[in-house]
XYZ file of C-alpha atoms in Angstrom:
588
model
C 26.606 58.035 -44.903
C 25.230 58.816 -48.366
C 25.440 57.107 -51.780
C 27.930 58.889 -54.019
C 28.109 56.799 -57.157
C 27.515 53.319 -58.421
C 29.187 52.085 -61.540
C 30.330 48.898 -63.249
C 33.238 47.780 -65.595
C 30.619 46.528 -67.863
C 29.774 49.521 -70.203
C 26.201 48.416 -70.769
C 25.522 49.297 -67.134
C 23.714 52.321 -66.467
C 26.238 54.119 -64.091
C 24.527 56.369 -61.488
C 26.121 59.440 -59.733
C 23.805 60.251 -56.839
C 22.745 63.825 -55.875
C 22.388 65.411 -52.300
C 18.664 65.707 -51.741
C 16.192 64.092 -54.039
C 17.282 61.309 -56.492
C 14.887 59.914 -59.051
C 15.247 56.564 -60.780
C 12.936 57.075 -63.559
C 11.575 54.368 -65.832
C 9.565 54.673 -68.770
C 8.205 52.409 -71.819
C 6.975 53.615 -75.337
C 4.400 50.953 -75.766
C 2.752 49.320 -72.587
C 1.122 46.951 -74.642
C 4.620 45.449 -75.815
C 6.903 46.029 -72.911
C 6.484 45.594 -69.336
C 7.332 48.668 -67.252
C 8.126 46.865 -64.145
C 11.136 44.860 -65.811
C 13.279 47.854 -66.284
C 15.910 47.058 -63.413
C 14.728 49.652 -61.115
C 13.791 47.153 -58.240
C 17.066 45.265 -59.247
C 18.979 48.677 -58.254
C 17.804 48.492 -54.644
C 19.118 44.839 -54.258
C 22.213 45.724 -55.905
C 23.014 48.664 -53.450
C 22.189 46.138 -50.688
C 24.643 43.774 -52.319
C 27.335 46.296 -52.525
C 26.659 47.152 -48.850
C 27.855 43.732 -48.173
C 24.862 41.615 -48.024
C 25.692 37.858 -48.139
C 24.185 36.135 -51.167
C 22.058 33.135 -49.869
C 19.371 30.978 -51.203
C 16.205 33.113 -51.777
C 18.228 36.347 -52.209
C 17.658 38.216 -55.477
C 21.022 37.600 -57.184
C 21.257 34.027 -55.734
C 19.893 32.562 -59.085
C 21.527 35.221 -61.327
C 25.234 34.576 -60.150
C 25.990 33.147 -63.565
C 24.422 35.909 -65.284
C 26.747 38.566 -63.771
C 29.730 36.097 -63.270
C 32.062 38.625 -65.236
C 30.804 41.841 -63.751
C 32.545 43.807 -61.056
C 30.613 46.645 -59.393
C 31.737 49.646 -57.467
C 29.884 51.625 -54.779
C 31.258 54.849 -53.624
C 30.047 55.993 -50.194
C 30.323 59.510 -48.791
C 31.413 59.109 -45.325
C 29.824 61.380 -42.551
C 33.381 62.815 -42.103
C 33.519 63.971 -45.525
C 35.787 61.296 -46.912
C 34.881 58.705 -49.600
C 34.963 54.980 -49.227
C 34.738 52.627 -52.290
C 33.748 49.114 -52.179
C 34.520 46.765 -55.163
C 32.786 43.580 -55.291
C 32.373 41.086 -58.106
C 30.165 37.913 -58.745
C 33.070 35.865 -59.639
C 34.463 36.060 -56.134
C 31.110 36.685 -54.426
C 32.373 36.307 -50.781
C 35.336 38.562 -51.251
C 35.626 42.459 -51.262
C 38.129 45.247 -51.763
C 37.979 48.634 -50.041
C 39.636 51.887 -50.699
C 39.374 55.207 -48.700
C 39.786 58.412 -50.428
C 39.776 62.043 -49.551
C 37.762 62.826 -52.757
C 35.258 61.247 -54.926
C 36.721 59.437 -57.888
C 36.187 56.310 -60.251
C 38.468 53.519 -59.469
C 37.907 51.240 -62.426
C 41.561 51.018 -63.296
C 42.920 51.398 -59.572
C 45.349 48.521 -58.522
C 46.245 49.933 -55.034
C 43.471 49.072 -52.458
C 43.519 49.845 -48.708
C 42.056 46.408 -48.086
C 42.176 43.545 -50.669
C 40.213 40.372 -50.786
C 38.587 40.733 -47.497
C 35.890 38.090 -46.433
C 32.479 39.656 -45.887
C 32.125 38.141 -42.268
C 34.333 36.473 -39.849
C 34.068 35.303 -36.236
C 37.921 34.898 -35.982
C 39.690 37.567 -34.112
C 42.708 37.083 -36.384
C 40.675 37.609 -39.511
C 39.655 41.257 -40.873
C 36.050 41.174 -42.316
C 34.583 43.664 -44.697
C 31.682 44.450 -42.472
C 33.975 45.210 -39.553
C 36.067 47.751 -41.543
C 32.911 49.332 -42.899
C 31.340 49.613 -39.430
C 34.532 51.152 -38.122
C 34.758 53.689 -41.018
C 31.135 54.669 -40.884
C 31.605 55.805 -37.146
C 28.043 56.000 -36.422
C 27.153 57.479 -32.982
C 23.603 55.894 -33.053
C 22.953 52.450 -31.962
C 26.700 51.744 -31.361
C 26.256 48.241 -30.441
C 24.521 47.048 -33.665
C 26.056 46.244 -36.882
C 24.984 48.467 -39.683
C 23.792 45.549 -41.608
C 20.870 44.890 -39.211
C 19.700 48.529 -39.713
C 20.256 49.059 -43.342
C 16.953 47.375 -44.366
C 15.178 50.374 -42.948
C 16.843 52.645 -45.274
C 16.531 50.661 -48.422
C 13.018 49.462 -48.437
C 12.028 46.914 -51.090
C 8.660 46.068 -52.160
C 8.696 43.216 -49.765
C 9.080 45.496 -46.779
C 6.062 47.559 -46.803
C 3.810 45.044 -45.005
C 4.764 46.168 -41.722
C 6.118 49.540 -40.571
C 8.518 48.281 -37.947
C 9.293 44.524 -38.783
C 11.196 44.183 -41.940
C 10.565 40.874 -44.267
C 13.996 39.558 -43.242
C 12.810 39.604 -39.660
C 9.489 37.854 -40.351
C 10.777 34.552 -39.235
C 13.066 35.866 -36.419
C 12.118 36.222 -32.572
C 11.376 39.659 -31.145
C 14.768 40.028 -29.524
C 16.549 40.126 -32.965
C 14.894 43.362 -33.927
C 12.727 45.021 -31.277
C 15.577 46.392 -28.996
C 17.137 48.483 -31.703
C 13.902 50.007 -32.549
C 13.236 50.571 -28.943
C 16.491 52.348 -28.715
C 15.704 54.354 -32.018
C 12.709 55.696 -30.236
C 14.729 56.878 -27.255
C 14.547 54.086 -24.788
C 16.847 51.637 -23.198
C 17.378 48.847 -25.282
C 19.429 46.948 -22.585
C 16.320 46.761 -20.573
C 14.415 45.198 -23.198
C 17.463 42.810 -24.034
C 17.404 41.798 -20.367
C 13.804 41.112 -20.530
C 14.173 38.832 -23.500
C 17.229 36.936 -22.117
C 15.358 36.515 -18.708
C 12.011 35.487 -20.296
C 14.107 32.946 -22.273
C 15.678 31.538 -19.198
C 12.318 31.233 -17.546
C 10.869 29.307 -20.397
C 13.736 26.858 -20.587
C 13.410 26.489 -16.698
C 9.533 25.833 -16.988
C 10.129 23.216 -19.730
C 12.920 21.430 -17.754
C 10.894 21.467 -14.544
C 7.769 20.186 -16.423
C 9.870 17.384 -17.954
C 11.088 16.311 -14.607
C 7.853 16.555 -12.953
C 6.294 14.013 -15.546
C 8.474 11.471 -13.887
C 9.214 12.624 -10.218
C 7.415 14.637 -7.656
C 9.163 16.878 -5.524
C 7.042 15.724 -2.504
C 8.450 12.240 -2.871
C 11.834 13.277 -1.287
C 11.109 11.718 2.065
C 9.805 8.479 0.600
C 12.987 8.111 -1.530
C 15.202 8.905 1.576
C 13.212 6.007 3.576
C 13.942 3.594 0.704
C 17.579 4.571 0.579
C 17.792 3.965 4.287
C 15.984 0.510 4.201
C 18.307 -0.553 1.328
C 21.275 0.442 2.909
C 20.575 -1.548 5.946
C 19.900 -4.517 3.913
C 23.072 -3.853 1.988
C 25.108 -4.014 5.246
C 23.727 -7.260 6.206
C 24.499 -8.924 2.911
C 28.183 -7.372 3.011
C 28.546 -9.108 6.353
C 27.296 -12.549 5.149
C 29.637 -12.041 2.219
C 32.502 -11.305 4.468
C 31.815 -14.694 6.197
C 31.950 -16.448 3.052
C 35.130 -14.754 2.142
C 36.489 -15.757 5.492
C 35.525 -19.374 4.987
C 37.126 -19.276 1.491
C 40.310 -17.765 2.818
C 40.558 -20.374 5.409
C 40.569 -23.224 2.982
C 43.205 -20.857 1.202
C 41.153 -20.777 -2.065
C 41.912 -18.002 -4.373
C 42.545 -17.621 -8.003
C 46.201 -16.863 -7.305
C 46.651 -19.927 -5.132
C 44.929 -22.291 -7.893
C 47.170 -20.644 -10.571
C 50.505 -21.206 -8.354
C 49.654 -24.841 -7.751
C 49.113 -25.352 -11.573
C 52.321 -23.713 -12.343
C 54.273 -25.458 -9.757
C 52.868 -28.884 -10.514
C 53.947 -28.445 -14.178
C 57.549 -27.364 -13.074
C 57.849 -30.339 -10.732
C 56.610 -32.821 -13.392
C 59.340 -31.458 -15.665
C 61.912 -31.509 -13.073
C 60.911 -35.351 -12.217
C 61.053 -36.135 -15.991
C 64.502 -35.062 -16.244
C 65.650 -36.760 -13.078
C 64.369 -40.072 -14.175
C 66.039 -39.558 -17.621
C 69.355 -38.818 -15.689
C 68.972 -41.926 -13.477
C 68.337 -44.227 -16.682
C 71.394 -42.911 -18.441
C 73.597 -43.627 -15.181
C 72.366 -47.093 -14.762
C 73.317 -47.790 -18.397
C 76.646 -46.435 -17.786
C 77.187 -48.471 -14.718
C 76.269 -51.626 -16.657
C 78.680 -50.928 -19.659
C 81.208 -53.836 -20.235
C 84.965 -53.193 -19.480
C 87.804 -52.869 -22.012
C 88.320 -55.991 -24.588
C 89.956 -59.263 -23.176
C 93.850 -59.349 -23.714
C 93.714 -63.231 -24.544
C 91.229 -62.405 -27.173
C 93.380 -59.948 -28.775
C 96.322 -62.155 -28.539
C 94.550 -65.073 -30.385
C 93.119 -62.663 -32.983
C 96.753 -61.753 -33.908
C 97.719 -65.247 -34.176
C 94.971 -66.137 -36.664
C 95.972 -63.281 -38.983
C 99.605 -64.457 -38.636
C 100.722 -61.224 -37.215
C 103.512 -61.277 -34.794
C 102.427 -59.920 -31.519
C 105.927 -58.767 -29.951
C 106.669 -58.551 -26.192
C 106.923 -54.788 -26.162
C 103.448 -54.776 -27.896
C 102.111 -57.031 -25.181
C 103.653 -55.054 -22.427
C 102.126 -51.707 -23.658
C 98.743 -53.086 -24.115
C 98.658 -54.684 -20.715
C 99.541 -51.264 -19.267
C 96.718 -49.643 -21.308
C 94.205 -52.227 -19.958
C 95.358 -51.697 -16.359
C 94.885 -47.803 -16.774
C 91.416 -48.166 -18.404
C 90.450 -50.512 -15.509
C 91.372 -47.684 -13.084
C 89.325 -45.007 -15.083
C 86.263 -47.235 -15.221
C 86.581 -47.913 -11.381
C 86.877 -44.110 -10.594
C 83.861 -43.354 -12.923
C 81.657 -45.969 -11.342
C 82.444 -44.635 -7.990
C 81.199 -40.993 -9.194
C 78.255 -42.449 -11.192
C 76.989 -44.330 -8.028
C 77.337 -41.520 -5.920
C 75.494 -39.258 -8.492
C 72.824 -41.943 -8.966
C 72.000 -42.125 -5.123
C 71.724 -38.155 -5.262
C 69.366 -38.306 -8.390
C 67.081 -40.904 -6.734
C 67.020 -38.880 -3.394
C 65.961 -35.533 -5.379
C 63.532 -37.651 -7.376
C 61.847 -38.797 -4.084
C 61.381 -35.580 -2.839
C 59.815 -34.084 -6.027
C 57.404 -37.031 -6.049
C 56.486 -36.296 -2.368
C 55.960 -32.469 -3.426
C 53.767 -33.585 -6.391
C 51.629 -35.713 -3.942
C 51.296 -32.684 -1.620
C 50.188 -30.353 -4.527
C 47.694 -33.048 -5.747
C 46.235 -33.185 -2.203
C 45.853 -29.467 -2.406
C 44.242 -29.378 -5.766
C 41.837 -32.232 -4.629
C 40.831 -30.159 -1.742
C 40.268 -27.047 -3.732
C 38.092 -28.897 -6.332
C 36.171 -30.401 -3.351
C 35.342 -26.906 -2.116
C 34.517 -25.531 -5.543
C 32.384 -28.450 -6.299
C 30.432 -27.865 -3.232
C 27.321 -26.398 -5.308
C 25.226 -25.371 -2.185
C 28.089 -23.246 -0.734
C 28.893 -21.593 -4.164
C 25.156 -21.021 -5.129
C 24.610 -19.388 -1.825
C 27.771 -17.312 -2.312
C 26.653 -16.241 -5.861
C 23.174 -15.474 -4.731
C 24.376 -13.099 -2.080
C 26.718 -11.442 -4.360
C 23.958 -10.869 -6.953
C 21.572 -9.487 -4.217
C 24.260 -7.068 -3.077
C 24.785 -5.848 -6.734
C 20.994 -5.500 -7.052
C 20.714 -3.338 -3.704
C 23.541 -1.184 -4.816
C 21.831 -0.572 -8.130
C 18.589 0.316 -6.367
C 20.391 2.707 -4.038
C 22.094 4.285 -6.838
C 18.812 4.701 -8.718
C 17.123 6.150 -5.914
C 20.234 8.578 -5.327
C 19.752 9.648 -8.894
C 16.010 10.502 -8.233
C 16.917 12.263 -5.286
C 19.397 14.368 -7.081
C 16.986 15.178 -9.764
C 14.255 16.240 -7.177
C 16.688 18.435 -5.220
C 17.919 20.094 -8.586
C 14.145 20.398 -9.433
C 13.487 22.221 -6.177
C 16.662 24.504 -6.811
C 15.246 25.081 -10.486
C 11.733 26.040 -8.980
C 13.619 28.494 -6.641
C 15.456 29.919 -9.353
C 12.299 30.050 -11.390
C 10.478 32.063 -8.693
C 13.410 34.523 -8.479
C 13.498 34.982 -12.149
C 9.657 35.531 -12.295
C 10.185 38.233 -9.895
C 12.989 39.763 -11.619
C 10.773 39.651 -14.827
C 7.966 41.451 -13.291
C 10.438 44.134 -12.120
C 11.741 44.653 -15.690
C 8.338 44.639 -17.071
C 7.213 47.161 -14.528
C 10.375 49.160 -15.555
C 9.672 48.974 -19.132
C 5.949 49.861 -18.610
C 6.953 52.869 -16.518
C 9.440 54.056 -19.190
C 6.760 53.749 -21.804
C 4.135 55.669 -19.519
C 6.797 58.476 -18.916
C 7.742 58.609 -22.528
C 10.900 60.610 -23.821
C 11.731 63.539 -25.922
C 13.137 61.361 -28.735
C 9.930 59.478 -29.035
C 7.717 62.561 -28.895
C 9.913 64.463 -31.623
C 9.842 61.331 -33.892
C 6.192 61.178 -33.370
C 5.541 64.558 -34.108
C 7.808 64.669 -37.184
C 6.106 61.434 -38.521
C 2.460 63.080 -37.927
C 3.673 66.134 -40.022
C 5.035 63.939 -42.908
C 2.034 61.710 -42.989
C -0.279 64.718 -43.007
C 1.794 66.509 -45.659
C 1.380 63.225 -47.903
C -2.011 62.030 -47.157
C -3.896 64.914 -45.586
C -4.637 62.521 -42.708
C -3.541 62.284 -39.059
C -1.072 59.408 -38.498
C 0.432 58.325 -35.209
C 3.054 55.983 -33.865
C 2.974 54.590 -30.421
C 4.521 52.043 -28.092
C 2.596 49.615 -25.750
C 2.765 46.285 -23.924
C 0.260 43.513 -24.607
C -1.097 41.215 -21.911
C 1.920 39.256 -21.877
C 4.124 42.408 -21.107
C 5.743 42.242 -24.645
C 6.693 45.446 -26.208
C 4.397 46.335 -29.149
C 5.178 49.132 -31.797
C 2.279 50.548 -33.482
C 1.536 52.800 -36.302
C -1.970 54.025 -37.573
C -4.304 56.626 -38.748
C -6.459 58.562 -36.212
C -9.557 60.638 -36.690
C -10.084 64.251 -35.632
C -11.278 62.809 -32.245
C -8.128 60.920 -31.842
C -9.753 57.534 -32.503
C -7.818 54.887 -34.515
C -9.457 54.253 -38.042
C -9.067 50.884 -40.006
C -7.663 52.718 -42.944
C -4.092 51.363 -42.549
C -5.202 47.829 -42.972
C -5.123 48.419 -46.790
C -1.728 48.048 -48.233
C -1.586 51.434 -49.890
C -1.726 53.311 -46.527
C 0.255 50.650 -44.711
C 2.919 51.259 -47.461
C 2.732 55.021 -46.861
C 3.159 54.553 -42.940
C 6.325 52.709 -43.586
C 7.517 55.511 -45.793
C 6.672 58.175 -43.220
C 8.277 56.298 -40.406
C 11.668 55.974 -42.341
C 11.680 59.509 -43.337
C 10.788 60.436 -39.718
C 13.993 58.536 -38.365
C 16.212 59.728 -40.978
C 15.256 63.379 -40.558
C 15.331 63.200 -36.738
C 18.885 61.965 -36.800
C 19.916 63.903 -39.739
C 22.236 66.028 -37.445
C 23.963 62.863 -35.988
C 26.601 60.468 -37.543
C 24.123 57.753 -38.862
C 22.531 57.008 -42.211
C 21.729 59.967 -44.421
C 20.120 58.296 -47.289
C 16.905 56.448 -47.871
C 15.724 54.437 -50.853
C 12.029 53.659 -51.444
C 11.062 51.460 -54.176
C 7.848 52.629 -56.017
C 6.334 55.081 -53.518
C 3.950 56.616 -55.869
C 2.231 53.497 -56.684
C 0.307 53.602 -53.432
C -0.598 57.324 -53.742
C -3.925 58.821 -54.971
C -3.454 60.976 -57.990
C -4.198 64.155 -56.085
C -1.588 63.387 -53.564
C 1.299 62.516 -55.739
C 2.131 66.263 -56.412
C 2.070 67.330 -52.694
C 4.213 64.240 -51.880
C 6.907 65.351 -54.456
C 6.758 68.913 -53.242
C 7.152 67.904 -49.604
C 10.085 65.282 -50.137
C 12.009 67.825 -52.059
C 11.766 70.396 -49.513
C 12.142 67.755 -46.720
C 15.404 66.393 -48.286
C 17.053 69.810 -48.675
C 16.133 71.016 -45.181
C 17.217 68.155 -43.540
C 20.333 67.641 -45.859
C 19.511 64.118 -46.583
C 19.560 61.923 -49.667
C 16.251 60.472 -50.611
C 16.069 58.064 -53.518
C 12.730 56.890 -55.283
C 12.070 54.817 -58.054
C 9.278 55.790 -60.304
C 7.500 54.779 -63.683
C 5.963 57.142 -66.087
C 2.562 55.740 -65.621
C 2.789 56.942 -62.099
C 3.992 60.392 -62.797
C 5.000 62.492 -65.741
C 8.811 63.211 -66.122
C 7.948 66.873 -66.531
C 7.126 66.907 -62.838
C 10.713 66.468 -62.063
C 13.692 68.897 -62.297
C 16.253 67.182 -64.788
C 18.963 67.213 -62.253
C 16.851 65.163 -59.806
C 16.703 62.439 -62.388
C 20.048 60.463 -61.924
C 19.166 57.408 -63.814
C 16.621 56.868 -66.544
C 15.449 53.276 -67.597
C 13.583 52.145 -70.580
C 12.734 48.771 -71.801
C 12.873 47.626 -75.373
C 13.183 44.309 -77.076
C 16.951 44.167 -76.628
C 16.938 45.273 -73.154
C 19.559 47.962 -73.805
C 17.670 50.736 -71.884
C 17.296 48.478 -68.617
C 19.731 49.131 -65.748
C 22.144 46.429 -66.857
C 21.983 47.000 -70.582
C 20.844 43.628 -71.654
C 17.961 41.066 -70.758
C 18.519 38.170 -68.522
């Protein structure tokens, strides 16, 4: 993958068409007393390329606090893929988490393009149903190096910012990361099996977790306490059995007395029912008594006398009819009294039975209350029940301790097995380092040549393991006798070591499907004056020889423009009061 072109929909932006081989981002000022040559946008360019290669904009990133400045800018980055096709990424700050991608057979500007192969893609996604822009780019790049790693993890080694020159192997973005985040792919880049190193980190992490777990448990329980705990459990279990037998006796006593919650509830319910029934019977008896004592129909003589007093004639026919009515009524009353008398006897008999049942229930209730009010019996029952519960709790607590101890013993066995496995892995890693490999040897030799061409000194990279068997990557300067010097402790030489490592990696893998571009920000700032020319001559030749794209940013105070071929300068930046000569064409 190479960079083909970078452009923007804002005409003030300095659009860039990249070359094969050497590419110079050249910055200069007319008056260094007025303008600062370090605010031209040359460093911003490397961050913009990273942004266009789908870097997330988070707090602390270069563009995080500049989102509003570029809110109406849309940028386009065209990449030349290793299979000869071209892939364009369109990304704007207005929709900073969304990306459009188009793949073409030839290079072209797409400012007015409306048909894109992928539109409105999210940058990253963990969902299998969502297509992420990084996944699309990973797929289209078709790298045959480090296939198990996302290109985003590697890209930092091919666009070194000013913050990434303090360590040859560990980029600034990995400064707060654990070794397993970045060391395995460096290990693989240098020709080793990264799976072995990953296995080591996983195993080591599991060992540390087990050690912490065991230490935490042993601060409360000792694995040697298992027999004492078993003894306590046995004693408490026997005491529990005795308590259960005593409680069974009490339960038998209470059952013998027929005392239970259900029984008490049944007695109360039946008492209420019988009392209601007795009340209704008494009411019925009272009504029957009143009915039996009711006076019979009016006296005939009294009626006749009443008619005479009001001087109304009481005829023979009326007298006869009335007498018949009185006789009929007397007959009805007689029959009614017979029926009521019989019903009264029945009601009184039933009432007697109900009263006897209520008396029996009352006796049962009294008996229950007598037992329940026996405080000695109930207190002893409660005490036994409480002791039983306490024994069960103690047994459960000891069983839990036992489980923890047994688990700790299992963890200790597992820990010992993992320690043994870690020793085997460490030995395998150390043996592979001792044996070395052709990839490492070739990269190391290439590194030595590059460093010597640029500085005139001998540089070396090597791999070792420390006392904890951790893999360490080293880069330094050696004397003629092969002894490491301390020259690399200074920032200038440390920066050059970083540059030479990147160039060696890029050059070694130049015949594979991998990164084929490298961007170094301000490399000449670290070089001595008498080494700048040899550096420029070398990288020009090296880029052409390896067919790689090498991009550097320089300022006129570091090197004169005349030292470059005009075709090598792909972007010129200058600073003035309005900022028109800067990368974005305005001050911000």
